[in-house]
Coordinates of C-alpha atoms and ligand atoms in Angstrom, one line a residue:
M1 CA 49.4 139.3 -197.2
E2 CA 52.6 137.5 -196.4
F3 CA 52.9 134.8 -193.9
E4 CA 56.0 133.5 -192.4
S5 CA 56.7 130.3 -194.2
S6 CA 57.6 127.0 -192.4
N7 CA 58.5 125.4 -195.6
W8 CA 62.2 125.6 -194.6
I9 CA 62.0 122.0 -193.2
K10 CA 60.7 120.7 -196.5
D11 CA 63.3 122.8 -198.4
G12 CA 66.1 121.5 -196.1
V13 CA 65.1 117.8 -196.6
Y14 CA 64.9 118.5 -200.3
F15 CA 68.2 120.3 -200.8
Y16 CA 70.3 118.6 -198.1
P17 CA 69.0 115.0 -197.7
H18 CA 72.3 113.6 -196.4
L19 CA 72.6 116.2 -193.7
F20 CA 69.0 115.7 -192.5
G21 CA 69.3 111.9 -192.5
G22 CA 72.5 112.2 -190.4
I23 CA 70.8 114.4 -187.9
M24 CA 67.9 111.9 -187.5
I25 CA 70.2 108.9 -187.0
T26 CA 72.2 110.8 -184.4
C27 CA 69.0 111.7 -182.5
A28 CA 67.9 108.1 -182.5
L29 CA 71.2 106.7 -181.3
L30 CA 71.4 109.4 -178.6
S31 CA 67.9 108.5 -177.3
F32 CA 68.9 104.7 -177.0
S33 CA 72.3 105.3 -175.4
T34 CA 71.3 107.9 -172.8
S35 CA 68.3 106.0 -171.5
Y36 CA 69.5 102.4 -171.6
F37 CA 73.3 102.4 -171.2
G38 CA 73.8 105.7 -169.4
K39 CA 70.7 105.3 -167.1
I40 CA 69.9 109.0 -167.7
S41 CA 66.2 109.4 -167.7
V42 CA 65.6 110.7 -171.1
P43 CA 62.3 109.4 -172.5
T44 CA 62.9 106.7 -175.2
M45 CA 59.9 107.1 -177.4
P46 CA 58.1 104.0 -176.0
Y47 CA 55.3 104.4 -178.5
L48 CA 57.7 103.5 -181.3
F49 CA 58.9 100.3 -179.5
P50 CA 55.9 99.0 -177.6
D51 CA 57.1 95.4 -177.4
L52 CA 60.8 95.8 -177.0
R53 CA 60.6 95.6 -173.2
V54 CA 64.3 95.1 -172.9
F55 CA 64.7 98.8 -173.1
H56 CA 62.7 99.2 -169.9
K57 CA 64.2 96.4 -167.9
N58 CA 65.9 98.6 -165.3
K59 CA 62.6 100.1 -164.3
S60 CA 60.3 97.1 -164.3
A61 CA 62.4 94.4 -162.7
K62 CA 61.8 95.4 -159.0
K63 CA 63.4 92.9 -156.7
R64 CA 60.9 91.0 -154.5
V65 CA 61.8 91.1 -150.8
R66 CA 62.0 87.6 -149.3
V67 CA 61.7 87.3 -145.5
Y68 CA 62.3 84.3 -143.3
M69 CA 60.7 83.4 -140.0
D70 CA 61.3 80.3 -138.1
G71 CA 59.7 78.6 -135.1
C72 CA 58.6 75.4 -133.5
F73 CA 54.9 76.1 -134.2
D74 CA 53.8 73.4 -131.8
L75 CA 50.1 73.2 -131.1
M76 CA 49.8 75.9 -133.8
H77 CA 47.5 78.8 -132.6
Y78 CA 46.4 82.2 -133.8
G79 CA 49.4 83.8 -132.1
H80 CA 51.7 81.9 -134.5
A81 CA 49.4 82.8 -137.4
N82 CA 49.5 86.5 -136.4
A83 CA 53.3 86.4 -136.3
L84 CA 53.4 85.0 -139.8
R85 CA 50.9 87.5 -141.0
Q86 CA 53.0 90.4 -139.7
A87 CA 56.2 88.8 -141.1
K88 CA 54.6 88.5 -144.6
A89 CA 53.7 92.2 -144.4
L90 CA 57.4 93.0 -144.1
G91 CA 58.2 91.6 -147.5
D92 CA 56.7 90.1 -150.7
E93 CA 57.5 86.4 -150.1
L94 CA 57.5 84.6 -146.8
V95 CA 59.7 81.5 -146.2
V96 CA 59.1 79.7 -142.9
G97 CA 61.6 77.4 -141.2
V98 CA 59.9 74.7 -139.1
V99 CA 62.4 73.7 -136.4
S100 CA 63.3 70.0 -136.2
D101 CA 62.0 67.7 -133.4
E102 CA 65.6 67.1 -132.2
E103 CA 66.4 70.8 -132.0
I104 CA 63.2 71.5 -130.1
I105 CA 64.0 68.7 -127.6
S106 CA 67.5 70.0 -126.9
N107 CA 66.4 73.7 -126.6
K108 CA 62.9 73.6 -125.1
G109 CA 61.8 70.1 -124.4
P110 CA 59.7 67.6 -126.5
P111 CA 57.1 69.1 -128.8
V112 CA 53.5 67.8 -128.7
L113 CA 53.0 67.6 -132.5
S114 CA 55.3 65.8 -134.9
M115 CA 57.3 67.5 -137.6
Q116 CA 54.8 66.3 -140.3
E117 CA 51.8 67.7 -138.3
R118 CA 53.6 71.0 -137.7
L119 CA 54.6 71.2 -141.4
A120 CA 51.0 70.6 -142.5
L121 CA 49.7 73.3 -140.2
V122 CA 52.3 75.9 -141.3
S123 CA 51.9 75.1 -145.0
G124 CA 48.1 75.5 -144.6
L125 CA 48.4 79.2 -143.6
K126 CA 47.5 81.7 -146.3
W127 CA 50.5 84.0 -145.7
V128 CA 53.1 81.3 -146.2
D129 CA 54.8 81.0 -149.6
E130 CA 57.6 78.4 -148.9
V131 CA 58.5 76.1 -146.0
I132 CA 61.9 74.8 -145.0
P133 CA 61.5 71.6 -142.9
N134 CA 63.9 70.7 -140.1
A135 CA 65.3 74.2 -139.6
P136 CA 67.8 74.8 -136.8
Y137 CA 66.7 76.5 -133.6
E138 CA 69.7 78.9 -133.7
I139 CA 70.6 81.1 -136.7
T140 CA 74.2 79.8 -137.2
E141 CA 76.6 81.3 -139.6
D142 CA 76.3 78.3 -142.0
F143 CA 72.5 78.4 -141.9
M144 CA 72.4 82.2 -142.3
N145 CA 74.6 82.0 -145.4
R146 CA 72.4 79.2 -146.8
L147 CA 69.4 81.5 -146.2
F148 CA 71.0 84.4 -148.0
K149 CA 72.6 82.5 -150.9
E150 CA 70.3 79.5 -151.6
H151 CA 67.0 80.9 -150.5
K152 CA 67.7 84.6 -151.4
I153 CA 66.4 85.8 -148.0
D154 CA 66.7 89.5 -147.3
Y155 CA 65.6 89.6 -143.7
I156 CA 65.2 87.2 -140.8
I157 CA 62.2 87.9 -138.6
H158 CA 61.2 87.0 -135.0
G159 CA 58.7 88.1 -132.4
D160 CA 59.8 90.8 -129.9
D161 CA 60.1 88.2 -127.1
P162 CA 63.7 87.1 -126.2
C163 CA 64.7 83.8 -127.9
L164 CA 67.5 82.4 -125.8
L165 CA 69.7 79.3 -126.3
P166 CA 70.4 77.0 -123.3
D167 CA 73.6 78.9 -122.6
G168 CA 71.7 82.2 -122.4
T169 CA 72.8 83.7 -125.7
D170 CA 70.5 85.2 -128.3
A171 CA 69.5 82.7 -131.1
Y172 CA 69.3 85.6 -133.6
A173 CA 72.5 87.4 -132.6
L174 CA 74.3 86.9 -135.9
A175 CA 71.3 88.1 -138.0
K176 CA 71.2 91.2 -135.8
K177 CA 74.9 91.8 -136.2
V178 CA 74.8 91.8 -140.0
G179 CA 71.8 94.1 -140.0
R180 CA 69.4 91.6 -141.6
Y181 CA 67.0 91.2 -138.6
K182 CA 63.5 92.6 -138.2
Q183 CA 61.1 92.2 -135.3
I184 CA 57.3 91.8 -135.1
K185 CA 55.0 92.2 -132.2
R186 CA 54.3 89.0 -130.2
T187 CA 50.6 88.3 -129.7
E188 CA 49.7 88.4 -126.0
G189 CA 47.3 86.0 -124.4
V190 CA 48.2 82.7 -126.1
S191 CA 51.1 80.3 -126.2
S192 CA 51.7 76.6 -126.6
T193 CA 52.3 76.3 -122.9
D194 CA 49.0 78.0 -122.2
I195 CA 47.2 75.5 -124.5
V196 CA 48.9 72.5 -122.8
G197 CA 47.6 74.1 -119.5
R198 CA 44.1 74.2 -120.9
I199 CA 44.2 70.5 -122.0
L200 CA 45.5 69.5 -118.5
S201 CA 42.9 71.5 -116.7
C202 CA 40.2 70.0 -119.0
M203 CA 41.3 66.5 -118.2
K204 CA 41.4 67.3 -114.4
D205 CA 37.8 68.7 -114.6
A206 CA 36.6 65.7 -116.5
K207 CA 38.1 63.4 -114.0
S208 CA 36.6 65.2 -111.0
D209 CA 33.2 65.3 -112.7
K210 CA 33.4 61.6 -113.3
L211 CA 34.2 60.9 -109.7
F212 CA 31.4 63.2 -108.6
S213 CA 28.8 61.5 -110.9
E214 CA 29.9 58.1 -109.8
S215 CA 29.7 58.9 -106.1
S216 CA 26.3 60.7 -106.4
G217 CA 24.9 58.1 -108.9
E218 CA 24.1 60.8 -111.4
V219 CA 23.9 60.0 -115.1
D220 CA 26.2 62.0 -117.3
N221 CA 23.8 63.4 -119.8
L222 CA 23.2 66.6 -121.7
N223 CA 21.4 68.3 -118.9
N224 CA 23.9 67.8 -116.1
T225 CA 26.8 68.8 -118.3
Q226 CA 25.3 72.3 -118.3
S227 CA 27.0 72.9 -115.0
S228 CA 28.3 76.3 -113.9
K229 CA 31.8 75.5 -115.2
S230 CA 30.6 75.3 -118.8
Q231 CA 29.5 78.9 -119.1
V232 CA 32.5 80.4 -120.8
N233 CA 34.9 78.4 -123.0
G234 CA 34.3 75.2 -121.2
G235 CA 35.5 76.8 -118.0
H236 CA 39.0 77.5 -119.4
I237 CA 40.2 81.1 -119.2
S238 CA 41.2 82.7 -122.4
H239 CA 43.1 86.0 -122.3
F240 CA 42.3 86.8 -125.9
L241 CA 40.6 90.1 -126.5
P242 CA 39.0 89.9 -130.0
T243 CA 38.9 93.2 -131.9
S244 CA 37.1 93.8 -135.2
R245 CA 40.5 94.9 -136.6
R246 CA 42.2 91.6 -135.9
I247 CA 39.3 89.8 -137.6
V248 CA 39.7 92.0 -140.7
Q249 CA 43.4 91.4 -140.7
F250 CA 42.9 87.7 -140.7
S251 CA 40.2 87.9 -143.3
N252 CA 42.4 89.6 -145.8
G253 CA 45.1 87.9 -147.7
K254 CA 45.3 85.0 -150.2
T255 CA 41.7 83.9 -150.4
G256 CA 39.8 82.6 -153.4
I257 CA 42.6 80.4 -154.4
R258 CA 42.0 77.5 -156.7
I259 CA 43.6 74.1 -156.1
I260 CA 45.6 73.1 -159.1
G261 CA 44.2 70.0 -160.7
A262 CA 40.9 70.2 -158.9
W263 CA 37.7 70.5 -160.8
A264 CA 35.3 72.8 -159.0
K265 CA 31.8 71.8 -159.6
F266 CA 30.0 74.1 -157.2
P267 CA 30.2 77.8 -156.8
S268 CA 30.0 77.8 -153.1
C269 CA 30.4 75.1 -150.5
Y270 CA 29.6 75.1 -146.8
I271 CA 31.3 73.0 -144.0
D272 CA 30.7 73.4 -140.3
G273 CA 32.3 72.1 -137.1
A274 CA 33.9 73.1 -133.8
F275 CA 37.5 73.4 -135.1
D276 CA 38.8 73.3 -131.6
L277 CA 42.6 73.1 -131.2
F278 CA 43.1 73.6 -135.0
H279 CA 45.2 70.6 -136.3
A280 CA 46.5 69.0 -139.4
G281 CA 43.2 67.0 -139.9
H282 CA 41.3 70.3 -140.1
V283 CA 43.6 71.6 -142.8
E284 CA 43.1 68.3 -144.7
I285 CA 39.3 68.4 -144.6
L286 CA 39.2 72.1 -145.5
K287 CA 41.4 71.4 -148.5
S288 CA 39.1 68.6 -149.6
A289 CA 36.0 70.8 -149.2
K290 CA 37.7 73.6 -151.2
Q291 CA 38.3 71.2 -154.0
L292 CA 34.6 70.8 -154.5
G293 CA 33.8 74.5 -155.0
D294 CA 35.0 77.9 -155.9
F295 CA 34.1 79.5 -152.6
L296 CA 34.4 77.9 -149.1
L297 CA 32.3 79.1 -146.3
V298 CA 33.0 77.6 -142.9
G299 CA 30.5 77.6 -140.0
I300 CA 32.2 77.6 -136.6
Y301 CA 29.9 76.4 -133.8
A302 CA 29.2 78.7 -130.9
D303 CA 30.9 77.7 -127.6
H304 CA 27.6 76.5 -126.1
T305 CA 27.0 74.2 -129.1
V306 CA 30.5 72.7 -128.6
S307 CA 29.8 72.2 -124.9
E308 CA 26.6 70.5 -125.6
L309 CA 28.3 68.3 -128.2
R310 CA 31.4 67.3 -126.4
G311 CA 30.9 68.0 -122.8
S312 CA 31.2 70.9 -120.4
H313 CA 35.0 71.1 -120.5
F314 CA 35.0 71.9 -124.2
P315 CA 35.8 73.9 -126.3
L316 CA 39.5 74.5 -125.3
M317 CA 39.7 77.5 -127.5
N318 CA 36.8 80.0 -127.5
L319 CA 34.8 81.0 -130.5
H320 CA 36.9 83.9 -131.5
E321 CA 40.2 82.0 -131.1
R322 CA 38.8 79.1 -133.2
S323 CA 37.5 81.6 -135.8
L324 CA 40.9 83.2 -136.3
S325 CA 42.6 79.8 -136.7
V326 CA 40.1 78.8 -139.4
L327 CA 40.3 82.2 -141.1
A328 CA 44.1 81.9 -141.3
C329 CA 43.8 78.7 -143.4
R330 CA 44.5 79.3 -147.1
Y331 CA 41.5 77.2 -148.2
V332 CA 38.9 79.2 -146.4
D333 CA 37.1 82.2 -148.0
E334 CA 34.8 83.2 -145.2
V335 CA 33.6 82.1 -141.8
I336 CA 30.3 82.2 -139.9
I337 CA 31.3 83.1 -136.3
G338 CA 29.0 81.1 -134.1
A339 CA 27.2 78.9 -136.7
P340 CA 24.1 77.1 -135.6
W341 CA 24.1 73.3 -135.2
E342 CA 21.4 72.9 -137.9
V343 CA 21.9 73.9 -141.5
T344 CA 18.6 75.4 -142.3
K345 CA 17.0 76.2 -145.6
D346 CA 17.2 79.9 -144.6
M347 CA 21.0 79.6 -144.2
I348 CA 21.3 78.0 -147.6
T349 CA 19.4 80.8 -149.2
T350 CA 21.0 83.6 -147.3
F351 CA 24.5 82.5 -147.9
N352 CA 23.8 81.1 -151.4
I353 CA 25.2 77.7 -150.5
S354 CA 25.3 75.3 -153.4
L355 CA 26.8 72.3 -151.5
V356 CA 26.9 71.3 -147.9
V357 CA 30.0 69.2 -147.2
R358 CA 30.5 66.9 -144.2
G359 CA 33.6 64.8 -143.3
T360 CA 33.4 61.0 -143.1
I361 CA 34.0 61.3 -139.3
S362 CA 31.1 63.2 -137.8
E363 CA 30.3 64.0 -134.2
K364 CA 29.3 60.8 -132.5
N365 CA 28.9 61.9 -128.9
P366 CA 26.5 60.1 -126.5
L367 CA 25.5 63.6 -125.4
M368 CA 24.0 64.2 -128.8
N369 CA 21.4 61.5 -128.3
G370 CA 18.1 62.8 -129.3
K371 CA 19.6 65.9 -131.0
S372 CA 18.3 66.4 -134.6
D373 CA 20.3 65.6 -137.7
P374 CA 22.1 69.0 -138.4
Y375 CA 22.0 68.4 -142.2
V376 CA 18.3 67.6 -142.5
G377 CA 17.5 71.0 -144.0
S378 CA 20.2 70.8 -146.6
K379 CA 19.3 67.1 -147.5
E380 CA 15.7 68.2 -148.1
Y381 CA 17.0 71.0 -150.2
G382 CA 19.0 68.5 -152.3
N383 CA 22.5 69.8 -151.9
F384 CA 24.0 67.3 -149.5
P385 CA 27.0 65.4 -150.9
N386 CA 26.7 61.7 -151.5
A387 CA 30.3 61.1 -150.5
Ligands
CTP401 N1 54.8 84.1 -131.5 C1 54.0 85.2 -131.4 N2 53.0 85.3 -130.5 C2 52.7 84.2 -129.7 C3 53.5 83.0 -129.8 C4 54.5 83.0 -130.8 O1 54.2 86.2 -132.1 N3 51.8 84.3 -128.8 C5 55.9 84.1 -132.5 C6 57.3 84.0 -131.9 O2 57.8 85.2 -131.4 C7 58.1 83.4 -133.0 C8 57.1 82.6 -133.8 O3 55.8 83.0 -133.3 O4 58.6 84.4 -133.8 C9 57.2 81.1 -133.6 O5 57.2 80.8 -132.2 P1 57.6 79.4 -131.6 O6 59.0 79.2 -131.9 O7 56.6 78.4 -132.1 O8 57.5 79.4 -130.0 P2 57.2 80.4 -128.9 O9 57.7 81.8 -129.2 O10 57.7 79.7 -127.7 O11 55.6 80.4 -128.8 P3 54.7 79.3 -128.0 O12 55.1 79.5 -126.6 O13 53.3 79.7 -128.3 O14 55.1 78.0 -128.6

């Protein structure tokens, strides 16, 4: 029986070696030239050149999108954090310009927090990759070119509220004109002005309470601070409507980071507090706590606990507002929303806490007289820091 022979390849190589060699070299050259120089997508036999990545450089080097958002970030709140979270989602790297004190004074009036405090707060957010201090209030042509050339910015971003200069013109007009402007949704229910209002009303309430207790001869103790005013958020009205989605959005992002140079001794640390009006000191203590462990769990006291601790006019920010601010911090892995005053053995076991951390400045309120040591459970359990 005769079979069709496929020995013609062998015969060809044997009888015409030069011709065959030429064909092979031509094929190899064609495959390089068409895929690399000509950008025609002919496969380049990657299995033959696994480590010569240069041949794939056009495909793998995808440009990272860099976005810029600026702001005053005075009395930093979860509305600012939410703006930066949304901005980060529009690119790969977020650069934040913190407007200088002088520029804020001439465009809006004096800020409450200093440049250093505002910088510390912005840098502590988990969505922020780089910070530009002393940024201008207006996107001028010079500054815009600096952003594009020096900082390689692709888009300039701002909330959907109008940002006007004293002469009524739009601070972002130039960026809009060149098509490099994007907008995010402003978070309703909170603003720096609203927070200043809460502080003022808290002071006013405290003053009238003092006058009342002096005239009626009452002693300002834990019991009489439980007045009708203290029921919700120290009597200050919050317009914030917390949703589970917002909490999830704030929980995601850059968590589980390790601080370079730090030596983590404990798998999981716990720190608790009111974290009212989140400020630069809070960022600092959370950073120090994070240096002690791999995972940082933060307990945020319930509103009534804060009222008992600090007086009926507190907290200024309610539990959910305070929780979002803490969750937005880059050093925090998880929060307990409404943590109890006392760290019990049960909590330590449930959350697998290996170290309970406390700052050197602890609550020293006369209202706390007679209230138990919150860390007694953890001390007995042997995981309270000596620091
Ligand atoms: N922003 C936001 N939601 C808020 C407050 C601010 O999305 N509730 C956004 C702004 O639109 C801006 C950025 O956060 O893009 C920085 O705002 P900032 O310059 O600090 O000032 P304001 O817009 O005046 O905000 P606030 O009144 O709270 O200071």
